Short mmCIF file of C-alpha atoms in Angstrom, two decimals:
data_model
loop_
_atom_site.label_atom_id
_atom_site.label_comp_id
_atom_site.label_asym_id
_atom_site.label_seq_id
_atom_site.Cartn_x
_atom_site.Cartn_y
_atom_site.Cartn_z
CA MET A 730 8.88 46.73 50.63
CA THR A 731 7.54 46.76 54.18
CA THR A 732 3.86 47.48 54.80
CA LYS A 733 1.91 47.62 58.07
CA ASN A 734 -1.52 48.17 59.52
CA ASP A 735 -2.08 48.16 63.27
CA PHE A 736 -2.09 44.37 63.58
CA ILE A 737 -0.24 43.08 60.50
CA LEU A 738 3.30 43.68 59.30
CA ARG A 739 4.32 42.50 55.82
CA VAL A 740 8.01 42.27 54.93
CA GLU A 741 9.50 41.28 51.58
CA LEU A 742 12.69 39.26 51.75
CA LYS A 743 15.32 38.53 49.13
CA GLN A 744 17.42 35.37 49.38
CA HIS A 745 21.14 35.94 48.87
CA THR A 746 22.67 32.48 49.42
CA PRO A 747 21.26 28.94 49.04
CA ILE A 748 19.57 27.34 52.04
CA LEU A 749 20.35 23.78 53.12
CA HIS A 750 17.59 21.87 54.93
CA PHE A 751 15.58 18.67 54.83
CA GLN A 752 12.89 20.16 52.60
CA ASP A 753 15.22 21.07 49.73
CA GLU A 754 13.65 18.53 47.33
CA GLN A 755 10.11 19.81 47.89
CA ASP A 756 8.55 22.39 45.60
CA GLY A 757 7.82 24.72 48.52
CA ALA A 758 11.23 24.48 50.15
CA THR A 759 12.15 27.88 51.56
CA LEU A 760 12.60 29.72 54.83
CA ARG A 761 10.55 28.05 57.60
CA ALA A 762 8.41 29.86 60.15
CA THR A 763 9.25 27.13 62.69
CA GLU A 764 12.88 28.26 62.57
CA VAL A 765 12.35 32.01 62.18
CA LYS A 766 9.94 32.58 65.07
CA PRO A 767 11.99 30.98 67.91
CA LYS A 768 15.08 32.88 66.72
CA LEU A 769 13.18 36.15 66.49
CA ASP A 770 11.64 35.54 69.94
CA ARG A 771 15.10 35.08 71.49
CA PHE A 772 16.43 38.11 69.63
CA LEU A 773 13.58 40.35 70.84
CA ILE A 774 13.61 39.06 74.42
CA GLU A 775 17.36 39.66 74.58
CA TYR A 776 16.67 43.22 73.40
CA PHE A 777 13.94 43.67 76.04
CA LYS A 778 16.20 42.43 78.86
CA LYS A 779 19.17 44.51 77.75
CA ASN A 780 17.03 47.66 77.68
CA ASP A 781 15.03 46.84 80.83
CA ILE A 782 11.75 46.63 78.90
CA SER A 783 8.91 44.72 80.57
CA TYR A 784 7.63 42.07 78.16
CA LYS A 785 5.63 39.49 80.15
CA HIS A 786 2.34 40.91 78.85
CA TRP A 787 3.52 40.10 75.27
CA LEU A 788 4.16 36.42 76.03
CA VAL A 789 1.81 33.63 75.04
CA GLY A 790 -0.35 33.03 78.13
CA ARG A 791 1.58 35.87 79.79
CA GLY A 792 4.48 33.47 80.34
CA HIS A 793 2.46 30.74 82.06
CA ASN A 794 4.60 27.63 82.80
CA ASN A 795 7.71 29.72 82.00
CA ILE A 796 7.02 29.62 78.26
CA GLU A 797 8.90 32.53 76.69
CA ALA A 798 7.19 32.66 73.31
CA LEU A 799 5.99 36.04 72.11
CA ASP A 800 2.33 36.35 71.19
CA TYR A 801 2.40 36.86 67.45
CA LYS A 802 2.08 34.62 64.41
CA LEU A 803 3.96 34.66 61.16
CA LYS A 804 3.46 33.11 57.76
CA ILE A 805 6.07 32.78 55.03
CA LYS A 806 5.36 32.41 51.34
CA ASP A 807 7.86 32.09 48.51
CA ARG A 808 6.18 33.63 45.47
CA ARG A 809 8.06 31.25 43.15
CA GLU A 810 7.51 33.52 40.16
CA LYS A 811 10.80 32.20 38.80
CA LYS A 812 12.28 28.74 38.95
CA PRO A 813 14.76 28.38 41.88
CA LYS A 814 18.40 27.52 41.30
CA TYR A 815 20.04 24.44 42.78
CA TYR A 816 23.70 24.31 43.74
CA THR A 817 25.67 21.30 44.95
CA TYR A 818 28.27 21.82 47.69
CA ARG A 819 30.67 19.34 49.24
CA ILE A 820 30.02 19.73 52.96
CA ILE A 821 32.73 17.80 54.81
CA SER A 822 32.80 14.85 52.37
CA GLU A 823 29.15 14.55 51.36
CA PRO A 824 27.59 16.39 48.38
CA THR A 825 24.71 18.56 49.61
CA GLU A 826 22.18 20.45 47.51
CA GLY A 827 21.25 24.04 48.29
CA VAL A 828 18.21 25.94 46.99
CA LEU A 829 18.31 29.60 45.97
CA SER A 830 15.00 31.29 45.18
CA ASN A 831 15.07 34.00 42.54
CA SER A 832 11.69 35.36 43.66
CA LEU A 833 10.86 37.59 46.61
CA ILE A 834 9.58 35.95 49.77
CA ASP A 835 6.68 37.39 51.77
CA ILE A 836 6.73 37.17 55.55
CA ASN A 837 3.58 38.30 57.37
CA PHE A 838 3.47 39.02 61.10
CA PHE A 839 0.15 39.21 62.96
CA SER A 840 -0.56 40.10 66.58
CA PHE A 841 -3.35 41.69 68.61
CA HIS A 842 -0.56 43.58 70.42
CA LYS A 843 -0.15 46.65 68.24
CA ASP A 844 2.88 47.84 70.20
CA LEU A 845 4.61 44.48 69.70
CA ILE A 846 4.07 44.76 65.92
CA GLN A 847 5.67 48.21 66.07
CA ILE A 848 8.71 46.80 67.86
CA ILE A 849 9.05 43.97 65.34
CA GLN A 850 8.91 46.52 62.54
CA GLY A 851 11.76 48.47 64.14
CA LYS A 852 13.95 45.41 64.73
CA VAL A 853 13.26 43.19 61.72
CA ASP A 854 16.07 44.60 59.56
CA SER A 855 18.77 44.04 62.19
CA PHE A 856 17.37 40.57 62.96
CA PHE A 857 17.81 39.36 59.40
CA VAL A 858 21.19 41.08 59.03
CA LEU A 859 22.51 39.17 62.07
CA HIS A 860 21.01 35.74 61.36
CA ASN A 861 21.13 33.03 58.70
CA PHE A 862 18.92 29.95 58.48
CA GLY A 863 19.02 26.23 57.78
CA LYS A 864 22.14 24.09 58.00
CA ARG A 865 25.70 25.51 58.06
CA GLN A 866 24.27 28.94 58.72
CA SER A 867 27.41 30.28 60.39
CA LYS A 868 29.20 29.67 57.06
CA GLY A 869 26.84 31.92 55.14
CA PHE A 870 24.13 29.54 53.96
CA GLY A 871 20.51 30.67 54.28
CA CYS A 872 21.12 34.42 54.07
CA TYR A 873 17.86 36.38 53.66
CA LEU A 874 17.55 40.16 53.91
CA PRO A 875 14.64 42.59 53.70
CA PHE A 876 14.27 43.84 50.13
CA THR A 877 14.56 47.41 51.44
CA ILE A 878 18.28 46.71 52.08
CA LYS A 879 19.36 47.44 48.52
CA ASN A 880 23.03 48.40 48.88
CA VAL A 881 26.10 47.81 51.05
CA ASN A 882 25.82 51.25 52.65
CA LYS A 883 22.44 50.33 54.17
CA LEU A 884 23.69 46.93 55.30
CA GLU A 885 26.83 48.34 56.88
CA SER A 886 24.87 51.11 58.59
CA ILE A 887 22.68 48.47 60.26
CA LEU A 888 25.74 46.46 61.31
CA LYS A 889 27.35 49.54 62.86
CA ASN A 890 24.21 50.19 64.90
CA THR A 891 24.20 46.72 66.49
CA SER A 892 26.37 45.60 69.41
CA LYS A 893 28.29 43.17 67.18
CA ILE A 894 31.73 43.61 65.62
CA ALA A 895 31.82 43.08 61.84
CA TYR A 896 34.53 42.68 59.20
CA LYS A 897 34.31 43.11 55.44
CA ALA A 898 36.31 41.18 52.85
CA ASP A 899 38.18 43.00 50.11
CA GLY A 900 37.02 42.09 46.63
CA LYS A 901 33.98 40.18 45.45
CA CYS A 902 33.09 36.63 44.49
CA GLU A 903 30.16 34.95 42.76
CA VAL A 904 27.42 33.25 44.73
CA GLN A 905 28.48 29.85 43.32
CA LYS A 906 31.88 30.32 45.00
CA PHE A 907 30.86 32.01 48.25
CA TYR A 908 31.06 28.85 50.38
CA THR A 909 34.53 27.89 49.10
CA HIS A 910 35.72 31.41 49.87
CA ILE A 911 34.28 31.38 53.41
CA GLU A 912 35.38 27.81 54.17
CA ASN A 913 38.95 28.56 53.11
CA ASN A 914 39.00 31.69 55.28
CA TRP A 915 37.62 29.80 58.26
CA ARG A 916 40.01 26.88 57.82
CA ASP A 917 42.96 29.29 57.80
CA LEU A 918 41.70 30.89 61.00
CA LYS A 919 40.76 27.78 62.96
CA SER A 920 42.53 24.62 61.88
CA GLY A 921 45.06 25.43 59.17
CA SER A 922 45.06 23.86 55.74
CA ASN A 923 46.66 21.17 53.64
CA HIS A 924 44.08 21.38 50.86
CA ARG A 925 45.48 24.20 48.71
CA GLU A 926 48.93 24.48 50.25
CA TYR A 927 50.24 24.03 53.78
CA TYR A 928 48.97 26.93 55.86
CA LYS A 929 49.41 27.02 59.62
CA SER A 930 46.34 27.84 61.72
CA LEU A 931 46.18 31.51 62.69
CA LEU A 932 44.55 30.47 65.98
CA PHE A 933 47.58 28.26 66.69
CA LYS A 934 49.86 31.22 65.99
CA HIS A 935 47.82 33.51 68.25
CA MET A 936 47.86 31.02 71.12
CA ILE A 937 51.51 30.04 70.78
CA GLU A 938 52.46 33.71 71.16
CA LYS A 939 50.68 33.58 74.53
CA GLY A 940 52.47 30.40 75.59
CA ILE A 941 49.40 28.17 75.11
CA ARG A 942 49.87 24.85 73.27
CA TRP A 943 46.85 23.59 71.36
CA GLU A 944 45.16 20.20 71.42
CA LYS A 945 46.05 19.05 67.91
CA ARG A 946 49.69 18.47 68.88
CA ILE A 947 48.97 16.31 71.94
CA ILE A 948 46.21 14.38 70.09
CA LYS A 949 48.69 13.36 67.40
CA GLN A 950 51.22 12.32 70.04
CA CYS A 951 48.58 10.15 71.74
CA LEU A 952 47.48 8.52 68.48
CA ASN A 953 51.01 7.71 67.36
CA ASN A 954 51.94 6.33 70.77
CA MET A 955 48.83 4.12 70.90
CA ILE A 956 49.80 2.64 67.53
CA LYS A 957 53.39 2.05 68.61
CA VAL A 958 52.47 0.23 71.81
CA GLY A 959 49.69 -1.76 70.10
CA THR A 960 46.71 -0.27 71.95
CA LEU A 961 44.81 0.15 68.70
CA ARG A 962 46.27 -2.89 66.94
CA GLU A 963 44.05 -5.33 68.82
CA LYS A 964 41.03 -3.37 67.61
CA LEU A 965 42.18 -3.91 64.04
CA GLN A 966 42.70 -7.67 64.01
CA ASN A 967 42.56 -9.18 60.53
CA ARG A 968 42.20 -5.74 58.97
CA GLY A 969 45.72 -5.31 57.65
CA ASN A 970 49.06 -4.30 59.14
CA LEU A 971 49.71 -0.94 60.75
CA PRO A 972 53.02 0.88 60.52
CA VAL A 973 54.75 1.22 63.88
CA ASP A 974 56.63 4.46 63.21
CA GLY A 975 53.67 6.80 63.59
CA VAL A 976 50.52 6.94 61.49
CA VAL A 977 49.53 10.58 61.77
CA GLY A 978 51.50 13.25 59.95
CA GLU A 979 53.63 15.59 62.04
CA ASP A 980 53.18 19.35 61.95
CA ARG A 981 55.53 21.38 59.83
CA PHE A 982 57.57 23.88 61.79
CA LYS A 983 59.29 27.12 61.00
CA ASP A 984 61.73 27.38 63.92
CA ASP A 985 63.84 25.41 66.39
CA LEU A 986 63.34 24.22 69.97
CA ASP A 987 64.75 27.30 71.67
CA ASN A 988 61.92 28.18 74.04
CA TYR A 989 58.40 27.61 75.28
CA PHE A 990 56.99 29.98 72.67
CA GLY A 991 58.53 28.20 69.68
CA TRP A 992 56.25 26.46 67.19
CA GLN A 993 57.86 23.05 67.65
CA ASP A 994 57.49 21.05 70.88
CA ASN A 995 60.63 20.68 72.94
CA PRO A 996 60.73 17.16 74.48
CA GLU A 997 62.47 18.61 77.55
CA ILE A 998 59.55 20.91 78.37
CA ASP A 999 56.39 19.74 80.12
CA TYR A 1000 53.85 21.73 78.12
CA ASN A 1001 50.42 22.65 79.44
CA TYR A 1002 48.15 21.80 76.51
CA HIS A 1003 44.66 23.29 76.15
CA PHE A 1004 41.64 22.71 73.93
CA VAL A 1005 41.63 25.99 72.00
CA ARG A 1006 39.73 25.26 68.78
CA ALA A 1007 36.56 24.97 70.87
CA PHE A 1008 36.55 28.78 71.11
CA LEU A 1009 35.66 28.96 67.41
CA GLY A 1010 32.94 26.32 67.58
CA LEU A 1011 32.72 22.90 69.23
CA ALA A 1012 32.89 20.04 66.74
CA GLU A 1013 31.69 16.50 67.50
CA HIS A 1014 34.97 14.98 66.32
CA TYR A 1015 38.17 15.62 64.37
CA GLU A 1016 39.55 13.31 61.72
CA PHE A 1017 43.21 12.41 61.24
CA ARG A 1018 44.18 10.52 58.09
CA ALA A 1019 46.88 7.90 58.39
CA ASN A 1020 49.39 6.66 55.83
CA ASN A 1021 47.70 3.23 55.91
CA ARG A 1022 44.32 4.38 54.53
CA TYR A 1023 42.72 4.37 57.97
CA VAL A 1024 40.99 7.45 59.39
CA TYR A 1025 41.19 8.10 63.11
CA GLN A 1026 38.14 9.94 64.42
CA VAL A 1027 38.90 11.68 67.69
CA ILE A 1028 35.57 12.06 69.51
CA ILE A 1029 35.14 15.08 71.81
CA VAL A 1030 33.40 14.28 75.10
CA PRO A 1031 32.45 17.46 77.01
CA GLU A 1032 31.92 17.66 80.74
CA LYS A 1033 28.34 17.54 82.02
CA GLY A 1034 26.42 20.69 81.21
CA VAL A 1035 28.34 21.59 78.06
CA GLU A 1036 26.19 21.37 74.97
CA ARG A 1037 26.88 22.19 71.36
CA PHE A 1038 28.77 25.50 71.04
CA LYS A 1039 28.11 27.25 67.75
CA SER A 1040 30.78 29.35 66.10
CA PRO A 1041 30.86 32.90 67.55
CA VAL A 1042 31.47 34.22 64.03
CA THR A 1043 28.69 34.30 61.42
CA PHE A 1044 29.40 35.01 57.75
CA LYS A 1045 27.00 36.98 55.56
CA PHE A 1046 27.09 37.30 51.78
CA PHE A 1047 25.56 40.34 50.08
CA GLU A 1048 26.06 41.69 46.58
CA GLY A 1049 29.19 39.56 46.11
CA ILE A 1050 30.80 40.81 49.34
CA THR A 1051 31.53 38.59 52.36
CA TYR A 1052 31.03 39.88 55.90
CA ALA A 1053 32.03 38.26 59.18
CA ILE A 1054 30.01 39.16 62.29
CA ALA A 1055 31.57 38.39 65.69
CA GLU A 1056 29.75 37.80 68.96
CA PRO A 1057 32.46 37.94 71.66
CA GLN A 1058 29.95 37.65 74.52
CA LYS A 1059 29.40 33.99 73.61
CA ILE A 1060 32.98 33.03 74.53
CA LYS A 1061 32.35 33.05 78.30
CA TYR A 1062 30.15 29.95 77.93
CA ILE A 1063 33.05 27.80 76.77
CA GLN A 1064 35.90 29.21 78.91
CA GLY A 1065 37.51 26.90 81.47
CA ARG A 1066 35.53 23.82 80.38
CA LYS A 1067 36.84 20.24 80.59
CA PHE A 1068 36.83 17.76 77.74
CA LYS A 1069 37.85 14.13 77.39
CA PHE A 1070 38.78 12.50 74.10
CA GLU A 1071 38.10 9.08 72.60
CA VAL A 1072 39.27 7.53 69.36
CA GLN A 1073 37.36 5.56 66.73
CA VAL A 1074 39.01 3.89 63.75
CA LYS A 1075 37.33 4.07 60.35
CA LYS A 1076 38.17 2.49 57.01
CA ASN A 1077 35.82 2.95 54.09
CA LYS A 1078 32.36 2.78 55.74
CA GLU A 1079 33.41 0.48 58.56
CA LYS A 1080 33.87 1.92 62.05
CA ILE A 1081 35.52 0.15 64.96
CA LYS A 1082 34.22 0.82 68.46
CA GLN A 1083 35.63 3.93 70.08
CA ILE A 1084 37.97 3.70 73.05
CA PRO A 1085 39.56 6.35 75.30
CA LEU A 1086 42.43 8.31 73.77
CA ILE A 1087 45.34 7.44 76.02
CA LYS A 1088 48.41 9.55 76.81
CA PRO A 1089 51.87 7.91 77.00
CA ASN A 1090 51.54 7.85 80.82
CA GLY A 1091 48.48 5.58 80.54
CA THR A 1092 45.76 8.07 81.48
CA GLN A 1093 42.92 9.27 79.25
CA LEU A 1094 43.55 12.58 77.51
CA GLU A 1095 41.66 15.37 79.26
CA LEU A 1096 42.05 19.03 78.35
CA THR A 1097 40.42 22.29 79.39
CA THR A 1098 39.77 25.41 77.37
CA PRO A 1099 41.80 28.42 78.62
CA ASP A 1100 40.12 30.60 81.23
CA SER A 1101 39.99 33.55 78.87
CA PHE A 1102 40.06 34.31 75.16
CA ASP A 1103 39.72 37.73 73.56
CA LEU A 1104 37.91 36.98 70.31
CA ILE A 1105 38.11 40.55 69.03
CA GLU A 1106 41.84 40.82 69.74
CA PHE A 1107 42.34 37.62 67.74
CA LEU A 1108 40.18 38.75 64.82
CA ASP A 1109 41.63 42.27 64.76
CA ASP A 1110 45.11 40.74 64.50
CA PHE A 1111 44.37 38.12 61.86
CA MET A 1112 41.34 39.10 59.76
CA PRO A 1113 43.58 41.61 57.91
CA VAL A 1114 45.84 38.66 57.02
CA LEU A 1115 42.83 37.23 55.17
CA GLU A 1116 42.14 40.63 53.59
CA TYR A 1117 39.20 41.61 55.81
CA LYS A 1118 38.86 44.95 57.57
CA ARG A 1119 36.58 46.25 60.31
CA ILE A 1120 33.60 48.23 59.14
#
């Protein structure tokens, strides 16, 4: 239920997936106003700019010192009429506990600007449909929706009226399994999988059809060559012997070396490799497991000015159905960017100081992202492979 007087707007929220954050062991752990308000401010200001709406008079201090914080307050209260549920998820390799409240959550907005309260009331549904909260939010954690959104028809109607592109998964799954479902889908899209069975990355396939070789291939070549020539061996003194015939598994291929567009690298072709996985979110490092129980962490070092790039696809989970919301406008930030790579060796909990990842010619590996990437073309081609369709 949503209620309003001239200065106060009250919205009831229902939590649909567990939230992960540092307060999860506290009795009052729930959605935090300190996270919601900055996100809502950015969302509303983006709306004002896109629609050429003057908003300076709604800013705290009328925007003094270039502070773009809207002049309203909000309070969040989890009624906790029922005991919350706790779920444990394995995020990367660490078990992480998520909290799912079974009670409604009240969020109260207050402002002396009556017209600003009216705008918030008109935009609050689409804001919560497009955003999640807490950690791993792009993978569906921390999904809260206004209680007035009671069925998929209402949710999908809101999605269709935003500027985003959204996809809907066939079939349903239980909330306990939502993260496994989403993580498997995302792994198939971005990196490929060895966990269930060998499944080649759909992003690799998309890029190879355009004649673009991805970074994973050249990274493995660099790692194996550094082991062969002993570059890493001196960093591993007295820590056991390393095999000299390559420590990182080779990709599995489906065709021969006929041409530039084949899946397998032809040693007679000087390929132009690019860093393509960055388009689906910039990780801090990738891990490659060796056949000698060592793990090679390849650290990504962006050029100056490049900060963390969040996935341009956000998953939502509602009534057992998974949705994927794409934001193609974000891609331009990461296009044509340069990255260097370093390697750090890890065994058990011990890490050995990172050094530059060196190519066979003796120079540090440096790759750029391609100058263009059509996110929607990619998703339209391959989301149906994962049994998603556009809504």
